[in-house]
Coordinates of C-alpha atoms in Angstrom, one line a residue:
M1 CA 95.6 95.6 47.9
A2 CA 95.9 94.1 44.6
V3 CA 98.7 96.2 42.0
Q4 CA 98.5 96.4 38.6
S5 CA 100.4 98.0 36.2
V6 CA 99.2 99.9 32.9
T7 CA 96.7 97.6 30.8
Q8 CA 98.3 96.4 27.9
S9 CA 97.4 97.4 24.4
A10 CA 95.3 95.1 21.9
P11 CA 97.6 92.3 20.6
P12 CA 98.4 93.2 16.9
L13 CA 96.6 91.8 13.9
K14 CA 98.3 88.4 12.8
S15 CA 98.2 86.8 9.4
K16 CA 97.1 88.6 6.2
A17 CA 97.3 91.9 8.3
S18 CA 100.9 91.4 9.4
T19 CA 102.0 90.7 6.1
H20 CA 100.3 93.5 4.5
N21 CA 102.0 95.7 7.3
F22 CA 105.2 94.5 6.2
I23 CA 105.1 95.3 2.7
E24 CA 103.5 98.9 3.3
N25 CA 105.7 99.8 5.9
P26 CA 109.1 100.6 3.9
K27 CA 110.7 100.8 7.5
I28 CA 110.5 96.9 8.3
P29 CA 111.9 95.8 5.2
F30 CA 115.0 98.7 5.5
A31 CA 115.5 98.1 8.7
V32 CA 116.1 94.3 8.4
A33 CA 118.6 95.3 5.6
I34 CA 120.3 97.6 7.9
V35 CA 120.6 95.0 10.3
L36 CA 121.8 92.3 7.5
G37 CA 124.2 94.7 6.0
D38 CA 126.0 95.8 9.5
A39 CA 126.5 92.1 10.1
I40 CA 128.7 91.9 7.5
L41 CA 130.0 94.9 8.0
A42 CA 130.8 93.9 11.8
F43 CA 132.3 90.5 10.3
L44 CA 134.8 92.6 8.3
I45 CA 136.1 95.0 11.0
I46 CA 136.6 92.0 13.0
K47 CA 138.8 90.5 10.3
Y48 CA 140.6 92.9 8.9
V49 CA 140.9 95.8 11.8
P50 CA 143.6 95.9 14.3
Y51 CA 142.1 95.0 17.6
T52 CA 142.9 97.9 20.2
K53 CA 144.2 96.8 23.7
I54 CA 142.4 99.0 26.4
D55 CA 140.4 97.3 29.0
W56 CA 139.8 94.0 28.3
D57 CA 143.1 92.0 30.2
A58 CA 141.8 94.5 33.0
Y59 CA 138.8 93.1 33.2
M60 CA 140.0 89.1 32.6
S61 CA 142.1 90.0 35.6
Q62 CA 139.4 91.0 37.7
V63 CA 137.0 88.2 36.8
T64 CA 140.0 86.1 37.6
G65 CA 140.0 87.6 41.0
F66 CA 136.6 87.2 41.6
L67 CA 136.3 83.5 40.3
G68 CA 139.2 82.9 42.6
G69 CA 137.1 83.5 45.5
E70 CA 138.0 87.2 46.4
R71 CA 135.3 89.3 48.0
D72 CA 136.7 92.4 49.1
Y73 CA 136.5 94.9 46.3
R74 CA 139.6 96.8 47.2
N75 CA 141.5 93.6 46.0
L76 CA 140.0 93.1 42.8
K77 CA 142.2 95.3 40.4
G78 CA 143.3 94.8 36.7
D79 CA 146.1 96.4 34.7
T80 CA 144.0 100.0 34.6
G81 CA 143.4 100.0 38.1
P82 CA 140.9 98.5 40.6
L83 CA 137.5 97.4 40.0
V84 CA 134.8 100.1 39.8
Y85 CA 131.8 98.4 38.6
P86 CA 128.7 97.2 40.4
A87 CA 128.5 93.1 40.9
G88 CA 126.4 92.4 37.4
F89 CA 129.7 93.3 35.6
L90 CA 131.6 90.3 37.3
Y91 CA 129.0 87.7 36.4
I92 CA 128.5 89.0 32.7
Y93 CA 132.3 89.3 31.8
S94 CA 132.9 86.1 34.0
A95 CA 130.6 84.0 31.8
F96 CA 132.4 86.0 28.6
Q97 CA 135.6 84.5 30.2
Y98 CA 134.1 81.3 29.9
L99 CA 133.0 81.3 26.6
T100 CA 136.0 83.3 24.9
G101 CA 138.5 81.4 27.1
G102 CA 139.8 84.9 27.9
E103 CA 141.0 85.4 24.3
V104 CA 140.4 88.7 22.2
Y105 CA 139.0 86.9 18.8
P106 CA 136.4 84.9 20.4
A107 CA 135.3 87.9 22.4
Q108 CA 135.4 89.8 19.4
I109 CA 132.8 87.8 17.5
L110 CA 130.7 87.6 20.9
F111 CA 130.8 91.2 20.8
G112 CA 129.9 91.7 17.0
F113 CA 126.7 89.3 17.9
L114 CA 126.2 91.7 20.7
Y115 CA 126.4 95.1 18.6
I116 CA 123.8 93.1 16.0
F117 CA 121.2 92.6 18.8
N118 CA 121.8 96.0 20.1
L119 CA 121.2 97.3 16.9
A120 CA 118.0 95.1 16.3
I121 CA 116.8 96.5 19.7
I122 CA 117.0 100.1 18.7
L123 CA 115.8 99.7 15.2
L124 CA 112.6 97.9 16.6
I125 CA 112.3 101.3 18.7
Y126 CA 112.5 103.5 16.2
V127 CA 109.8 101.6 14.0
K128 CA 107.6 101.6 17.1
T129 CA 107.6 105.3 17.7
D130 CA 107.6 106.1 13.9
V131 CA 109.4 109.5 14.5
L132 CA 112.2 109.1 11.8
P133 CA 111.7 108.7 7.8
W134 CA 112.6 105.3 6.6
W135 CA 115.9 106.6 5.6
A136 CA 117.0 108.5 8.3
L137 CA 117.6 104.8 10.2
C138 CA 120.7 104.4 8.2
L139 CA 122.3 107.0 10.6
L140 CA 122.0 104.5 13.3
S141 CA 124.7 102.3 11.5
L142 CA 126.9 104.9 10.4
S143 CA 129.3 105.6 13.5
K144 CA 133.0 104.6 13.3
R145 CA 133.5 105.3 16.8
V146 CA 130.7 103.0 17.8
H147 CA 131.2 100.1 15.7
S148 CA 135.0 100.3 17.4
I149 CA 133.9 100.7 21.1
F150 CA 131.9 97.2 20.3
M151 CA 134.0 95.2 18.3
L152 CA 137.5 96.6 18.7
R153 CA 137.4 98.1 22.4
L154 CA 135.2 95.1 24.0
F155 CA 134.1 97.8 26.6
N156 CA 131.5 97.2 29.5
D157 CA 129.3 100.1 27.9
C158 CA 128.1 97.8 25.1
V159 CA 126.8 95.4 27.4
A160 CA 125.3 98.1 29.8
M161 CA 123.6 100.3 26.9
T162 CA 121.8 96.9 25.2
L163 CA 120.5 96.0 28.6
L164 CA 119.0 99.5 28.9
H165 CA 117.8 99.6 25.5
A166 CA 116.2 96.4 25.8
A167 CA 114.4 97.7 29.2
L168 CA 113.1 100.7 27.1
L169 CA 111.6 98.2 24.9
L170 CA 110.1 96.2 27.5
I171 CA 108.5 99.4 28.9
I172 CA 107.5 100.8 25.9
H173 CA 105.1 97.9 25.7
Q174 CA 103.8 98.3 29.1
R175 CA 105.9 96.0 30.6
W176 CA 106.8 98.3 33.8
N177 CA 107.7 95.6 36.4
L178 CA 110.1 93.7 34.0
G179 CA 111.6 96.6 32.3
L180 CA 112.5 98.1 35.7
I181 CA 114.1 94.4 36.4
M182 CA 116.1 94.9 33.2
F183 CA 117.0 98.7 34.1
S184 CA 118.3 97.4 37.4
G185 CA 120.5 95.0 35.5
A186 CA 121.8 97.4 33.4
V187 CA 122.9 99.7 36.5
S188 CA 124.3 96.5 37.7
V189 CA 126.7 96.7 34.8
K190 CA 127.9 100.4 34.7
M191 CA 125.9 103.2 36.8
N192 CA 125.7 105.6 33.8
V193 CA 122.3 104.0 33.3
L194 CA 121.2 106.1 36.3
L195 CA 120.9 109.1 34.2
Y196 CA 117.5 107.5 32.8
A197 CA 116.9 107.3 36.5
P198 CA 115.0 110.9 36.9
P199 CA 112.7 110.6 34.1
L200 CA 111.8 106.7 34.3
L201 CA 110.7 107.4 37.8
L202 CA 108.1 110.2 36.2
L203 CA 107.1 108.6 33.8
M204 CA 106.0 105.3 36.3
L205 CA 104.3 108.2 38.4
K206 CA 102.4 108.8 35.3
A207 CA 102.0 105.3 34.2
M208 CA 100.9 103.7 37.6
D209 CA 99.6 104.4 41.1
I210 CA 102.0 104.5 44.0
S211 CA 101.6 101.0 44.9
G212 CA 102.6 99.9 41.4
V213 CA 105.9 102.3 41.6
L214 CA 106.7 101.5 44.9
L215 CA 106.4 97.3 43.7
A216 CA 108.4 98.3 41.0
L217 CA 111.2 99.9 42.7
A218 CA 111.2 97.3 44.8
G219 CA 111.7 94.4 42.2
A220 CA 115.0 96.8 40.8
A221 CA 116.4 96.9 44.2
L222 CA 115.9 93.2 45.0
V223 CA 118.2 92.5 41.9
Q224 CA 121.0 94.8 43.0
I225 CA 120.8 93.4 46.5
M226 CA 120.6 89.7 45.1
L227 CA 123.6 90.4 42.6
G228 CA 125.9 92.2 45.4
L229 CA 124.6 89.5 48.0
P230 CA 128.4 87.9 48.4
F231 CA 130.1 91.3 48.7
L232 CA 127.3 93.3 51.0
V233 CA 127.8 90.1 53.4
S234 CA 131.5 89.8 53.3
H235 CA 132.9 93.7 53.0
P236 CA 130.0 95.7 52.4
V237 CA 131.7 99.1 52.9
A238 CA 134.1 98.2 50.4
Y239 CA 131.4 97.1 47.8
I240 CA 129.2 100.1 48.0
S241 CA 132.2 102.4 48.4
R242 CA 134.1 101.1 45.4
A243 CA 131.3 99.9 42.8
F244 CA 128.7 102.8 43.7
N245 CA 131.3 105.6 43.8
L246 CA 129.9 108.9 42.5
G247 CA 132.6 111.2 43.5
R248 CA 135.2 109.8 40.8
V249 CA 137.1 112.2 38.9
F250 CA 138.1 111.3 35.3
I251 CA 141.4 111.7 33.8
H252 CA 141.5 115.6 31.9
F253 CA 143.6 114.3 29.0
W254 CA 141.4 111.8 28.0
S255 CA 138.0 113.6 28.4
V256 CA 136.0 114.8 25.1
N257 CA 134.2 117.3 26.5
F258 CA 135.0 120.3 28.7
K259 CA 138.6 120.0 27.2
F260 CA 139.4 123.3 26.6
M261 CA 139.2 124.2 30.3
P262 CA 142.2 124.1 32.2
E263 CA 142.9 121.2 34.2
P264 CA 142.6 122.7 37.8
L265 CA 138.9 124.1 37.0
F266 CA 138.3 120.5 35.3
I267 CA 138.5 118.6 38.7
S268 CA 137.8 121.2 41.1
K269 CA 134.6 120.5 43.3
G270 CA 133.2 123.8 42.6
F271 CA 132.8 122.7 38.9
A272 CA 131.5 119.5 39.8
I273 CA 128.9 121.3 41.8
F274 CA 127.7 123.8 38.7
L275 CA 127.3 121.1 36.8
L276 CA 125.7 119.0 38.8
A277 CA 123.1 121.9 39.9
S278 CA 123.1 122.8 36.0
H279 CA 121.7 119.0 35.4
L280 CA 119.0 119.3 38.3
M281 CA 117.7 122.8 36.9
L282 CA 117.8 121.6 33.4
L283 CA 115.7 118.2 33.9
A284 CA 113.4 120.7 36.4
L285 CA 112.5 123.1 33.4
F286 CA 112.0 119.8 31.2
A287 CA 109.7 118.3 33.7
N288 CA 107.6 121.0 34.1
C289 CA 107.3 122.7 30.9
R290 CA 107.5 119.4 28.8
W291 CA 106.9 116.5 30.2
C292 CA 104.2 117.6 32.2
K293 CA 102.9 120.1 30.2
H294 CA 99.4 118.2 29.9
E295 CA 99.0 118.2 33.6
G296 CA 99.5 122.0 34.1
G297 CA 103.0 121.7 35.3
L298 CA 105.3 119.4 37.7
I299 CA 103.6 120.7 40.9
N300 CA 100.3 120.5 39.6
F301 CA 100.9 116.8 38.8
L302 CA 102.9 115.5 41.9
H303 CA 100.2 117.0 43.9
S304 CA 97.1 114.9 42.0
R305 CA 99.0 112.2 42.6
Y306 CA 99.4 113.2 46.1
V307 CA 95.9 113.8 46.5
S308 CA 95.2 110.4 44.7
M309 CA 97.3 108.5 47.1
R310 CA 95.7 109.9 50.2
L311 CA 92.6 109.3 48.3
R312 CA 93.2 105.6 48.2
L313 CA 95.0 105.3 51.5
A314 CA 92.0 106.7 53.1
L315 CA 89.6 104.4 51.1
F316 CA 91.8 101.5 51.9
F317 CA 92.0 102.0 55.5
S318 CA 88.4 102.3 56.1
S319 CA 86.9 99.5 57.7
S320 CA 83.5 99.3 55.6
F321 CA 85.3 99.8 52.5
K322 CA 87.8 96.6 53.5
K323 CA 85.1 94.6 54.3
F324 CA 82.5 95.3 51.3
G325 CA 84.9 96.6 48.6
N326 CA 86.8 94.6 46.4
G327 CA 89.9 96.6 47.2
S328 CA 91.5 96.5 43.7
S329 CA 93.3 99.2 42.0
T330 CA 92.8 100.7 38.7
P331 CA 95.5 101.8 36.0
I332 CA 96.0 105.4 35.9
N333 CA 97.2 105.9 32.0
V334 CA 98.8 104.4 29.5
L335 CA 101.6 106.2 27.8
T336 CA 102.4 106.6 24.5
K337 CA 105.6 105.1 23.4
E338 CA 106.4 108.2 21.5
H339 CA 106.3 109.9 25.2
I340 CA 108.4 107.3 26.8
V341 CA 110.9 107.6 24.4
T342 CA 111.1 110.9 24.2
T343 CA 111.2 111.7 27.7
M344 CA 113.8 108.8 28.1
F345 CA 116.0 109.8 25.7
V346 CA 116.0 113.9 26.6
G347 CA 116.6 113.0 30.0
N348 CA 119.5 110.8 29.4
F349 CA 120.8 113.6 27.1
I350 CA 120.6 116.3 29.5
G351 CA 123.1 114.5 31.5
I352 CA 125.5 113.9 28.9
V353 CA 125.3 117.6 28.3
C354 CA 126.0 118.2 31.9
A355 CA 129.0 115.6 32.4
R356 CA 132.3 116.8 33.3
S357 CA 133.9 114.0 31.5
L358 CA 132.9 112.0 28.3
H359 CA 135.5 109.4 27.4
Y360 CA 135.3 107.9 23.8
Q361 CA 133.7 105.1 25.0
F362 CA 130.8 107.3 26.4
Y363 CA 129.7 107.8 23.0
S364 CA 127.8 104.5 23.5
W365 CA 125.5 106.3 26.3
Y366 CA 123.9 108.3 23.8
F367 CA 124.6 107.9 20.2
Y368 CA 121.7 105.8 19.4
S369 CA 119.5 108.1 20.8
L370 CA 121.0 111.2 19.0
P371 CA 119.0 110.4 15.4
Y372 CA 116.0 110.3 17.7
L373 CA 116.3 113.6 19.4
L374 CA 117.3 115.1 16.1
W375 CA 114.0 114.6 14.3
R376 CA 112.0 115.5 17.8
T377 CA 113.6 119.0 16.8
N378 CA 111.9 122.1 14.6
Y379 CA 115.5 122.1 12.4
P380 CA 115.3 121.6 8.8
T381 CA 116.7 118.1 7.6
L382 CA 119.9 119.5 6.3
M383 CA 120.6 121.0 9.7
R384 CA 119.9 117.8 11.5
L385 CA 122.4 116.0 9.4
I386 CA 124.9 118.7 10.2
L387 CA 124.3 118.4 13.5
F388 CA 124.4 114.8 13.4
M389 CA 127.9 114.5 11.3
G390 CA 128.9 117.2 13.1
V391 CA 128.5 115.6 16.8
E392 CA 130.3 112.2 14.9
M393 CA 133.2 114.5 13.8
C394 CA 133.9 115.3 17.2
W395 CA 133.7 112.0 18.5
N396 CA 136.4 110.8 16.2
I397 CA 139.1 113.2 16.5
Y398 CA 141.7 111.8 18.1
P399 CA 143.4 113.0 20.4
S400 CA 141.0 115.1 21.7
N401 CA 141.6 118.7 21.6
S402 CA 140.1 121.9 22.6
F403 CA 138.5 123.0 19.6
S404 CA 136.5 119.8 19.2
S405 CA 135.6 119.8 22.6
G406 CA 134.1 123.1 22.6
L407 CA 132.7 122.6 19.2
L408 CA 131.0 119.1 20.9
L409 CA 129.5 121.5 23.7
C410 CA 128.2 124.1 21.2
L411 CA 126.7 121.5 18.9
H412 CA 125.0 119.6 22.2
L413 CA 123.7 123.0 23.6
I414 CA 122.2 123.8 19.8
I415 CA 120.4 120.3 20.5
L416 CA 119.2 121.1 23.5
W417 CA 117.6 124.1 22.5
G418 CA 116.1 122.6 19.5
L419 CA 114.5 120.3 22.0
W420 CA 113.6 122.7 24.2
S421 CA 111.8 125.0 21.5
A422 CA 110.4 121.8 19.8
S423 CA 106.9 122.1 17.8
P424 CA 103.4 121.7 19.5
D425 CA 103.1 119.0 16.5
Y426 CA 105.5 116.7 18.7
P427 CA 103.7 116.8 22.0
Y428 CA 105.9 115.6 24.8
D429 CA 102.9 114.6 26.8
G430 CA 101.0 110.8 26.6
H431 CA 97.6 112.2 25.9
D432 CA 95.4 112.9 22.5
S433 CA 94.5 115.9 24.5
E434 CA 95.9 119.1 24.8
D435 CA 93.8 120.8 27.3
P436 CA 95.7 121.6 30.6
K437 CA 92.6 120.8 32.7
Q438 CA 91.9 117.2 31.4
S439 CA 94.0 115.9 34.4
T440 CA 91.8 117.9 36.8
S441 CA 88.9 116.0 35.3
D442 CA 90.2 112.9 34.6
M443 CA 90.9 112.7 38.8
T444 CA 86.9 114.1 38.9
A445 CA 85.9 111.1 37.1
F446 CA 88.0 108.6 39.3
V447 CA 86.7 109.9 42.5
Q448 CA 82.9 110.1 41.2
N449 CA 83.5 106.5 39.9
L450 CA 85.0 105.4 43.4
L451 CA 81.8 107.4 45.1
Q452 CA 79.5 105.6 42.7
Q453 CA 80.8 102.2 43.6
M454 CA 80.3 102.8 47.1
Q455 CA 76.6 104.0 47.0
T456 CA 75.9 101.1 45.1
R457 CA 77.5 98.9 47.6
F458 CA 75.8 100.4 50.7
Q459 CA 72.7 100.5 48.8
T460 CA 72.9 97.2 48.5
M461 CA 73.8 96.6 52.2
S462 CA 70.7 98.7 53.1
D463 CA 68.4 96.9 50.8
S464 CA 69.6 93.9 52.8
I465 CA 69.1 94.9 56.1
V466 CA 65.2 95.9 55.3
T467 CA 64.6 92.6 53.8
K468 CA 66.0 91.2 57.0
N469 CA 64.3 93.5 59.5
I470 CA 61.8 90.9 60.9
L471 CA 64.9 88.1 61.0
F472 CA 66.4 90.9 63.1
R473 CA 63.9 91.6 65.4
I474 CA 63.4 88.0 66.3
C475 CA 66.9 87.3 66.6
N476 CA 67.8 90.7 68.5
V477 CA 70.3 88.9 70.6
F478 CA 72.8 88.5 67.8
L479 CA 72.3 91.9 66.6
D480 CA 74.1 94.8 68.5
I481 CA 72.3 97.5 67.1
N482 CA 75.4 99.8 68.6
A483 CA 77.5 98.2 65.7
L484 CA 74.9 99.6 63.3
D485 CA 75.3 103.0 65.0
E486 CA 79.4 102.8 64.6
M487 CA 79.1 101.5 61.2
G488 CA 76.8 104.6 60.6
N489 CA 79.8 106.9 61.7
R490 CA 82.5 105.4 60.2
I491 CA 80.5 106.0 56.9
N492 CA 79.8 109.4 57.9
E493 CA 83.6 110.0 58.6
L494 CA 84.6 108.4 55.3
E495 CA 82.0 110.8 53.4
Q496 CA 83.3 114.0 54.8
S497 CA 87.0 112.8 54.2
I498 CA 86.3 112.2 50.7
N499 CA 84.6 115.5 50.7
D500 CA 87.7 117.8 51.8
L501 CA 89.9 115.9 49.5
K502 CA 87.3 116.8 46.6
A503 CA 87.5 120.6 48.1
E504 CA 91.3 120.3 48.2
M505 CA 91.2 119.6 44.5
G506 CA 88.7 122.1 43.7
V507 CA 86.5 119.4 42.6
E508 CA 82.3 120.5 42.8
S509 CA 80.7 118.5 45.3
S510 CA 78.6 115.5 44.2
P511 CA 76.0 113.1 45.5
S512 CA 78.1 111.3 48.2
P513 CA 77.3 107.6 49.7
V514 CA 74.2 107.6 52.3
A515 CA 74.9 105.7 55.4
P516 CA 72.4 102.8 55.7
A517 CA 69.3 104.2 57.8
K518 CA 69.0 102.3 61.2
P519 CA 66.1 99.8 61.3
K520 CA 63.3 101.3 63.3
Q521 CA 61.4 99.3 66.1
E522 CA 58.0 99.0 66.5
D523 CA 56.1 99.5 69.5
G524 CA 56.0 96.7 71.7
S525 CA 58.4 94.9 70.1
A526 CA 60.5 92.7 71.9

């Protein structure tokens, strides 16, 4: 069966229309000015602010061992400990070592370009979604901590988030398969990107049929297999256990959040289970009451996809349909850019709120989504700015203390509550209609369209049989009447299966395909 992803939107008008939009929309020239201004600021930071030695030397030691032929993850170590990142990290930082010779200053320049590239991508996403006012875009370049993470500490979080933002840009332009490949590449650098996986899977189920989802997931899995192949072939257990270790316990001293908790409780398994349960519960609540509100809730949405899958499988495995149908699938839905970005950013933010430990470099995981999330709430502009500055302040207190840790948790919860109680003026769904029964109507139309196509094909078959009736009588030796009987029985079974599915969906019965009548034999015929 051919698989198609979401249909592409019409290409934008060019020439005079593009120039007119550039002039009329103040966000575009303002975003360009932000990129140019931040490029100058990045140059000044690299030139005049001292570099902070943390992980770069450890990265280079791990890369040197990899380039030297070591394929056992247990033996790839650096000053800060063993290698705990997937294989994509090694390939990218091997390229960095080649370009910079392992020296810090050239690496800072390289990360300066990476910072500007990432900023340009995120500004393009903001301009496309049109959520913030033009002046609020400057918030994306005002973080002291994020500038430090990119250009003074050279963390791999910077690479992972740049790839993630590139994947998100592809997805909002309906390039789902390519976006999933880019997303998998981001995961191969650092696993925190998996916080985006649950909302991304939900969006894929909305945008594509089940075959499209499986194809996209297969492409993402293939990326992981190909990148990790040298390690999977030689030492698979060591690679999987080290690179994809979901049970790591971070050091309490360096944590920015939950620092107010006693260390024994902080590192306890019970606290980890509590945070995991909270994470899953919040995802389920937002999925049911916000992201799938239009479809009548998460359960109804999943049920409709299950029914659709059964219908498609019934048609696909029908010998009559396979023979006379074209076997093509159609896109299910084209999601709006705002719905995609909101779902992805909120899903990641829920993971941030429920994370047991956030180190300073982890601020890059969600800083670029923070202005977007604040403007998705109902809070007044002044409160949005206060919340933004409060979060930024908490991340710049060094060393972190119990007060800033508790304040950061309170600010996160206030933002999360604002997202939960967001005004209906900012819909979370990707449809124009607010009717919760629209999804059922869409499925009804889909089923009726398929039935109409089958009716047309079967009528064509019947007309062809009647037209060639004489030829069939003459060439009766080549025509097996029992075969026609069998075909009619299969059509009747298919009709009954479709009616059962429609009854399960609560859709009223509609005219069903009629089995072609068996040609009658005249008296005395041969």
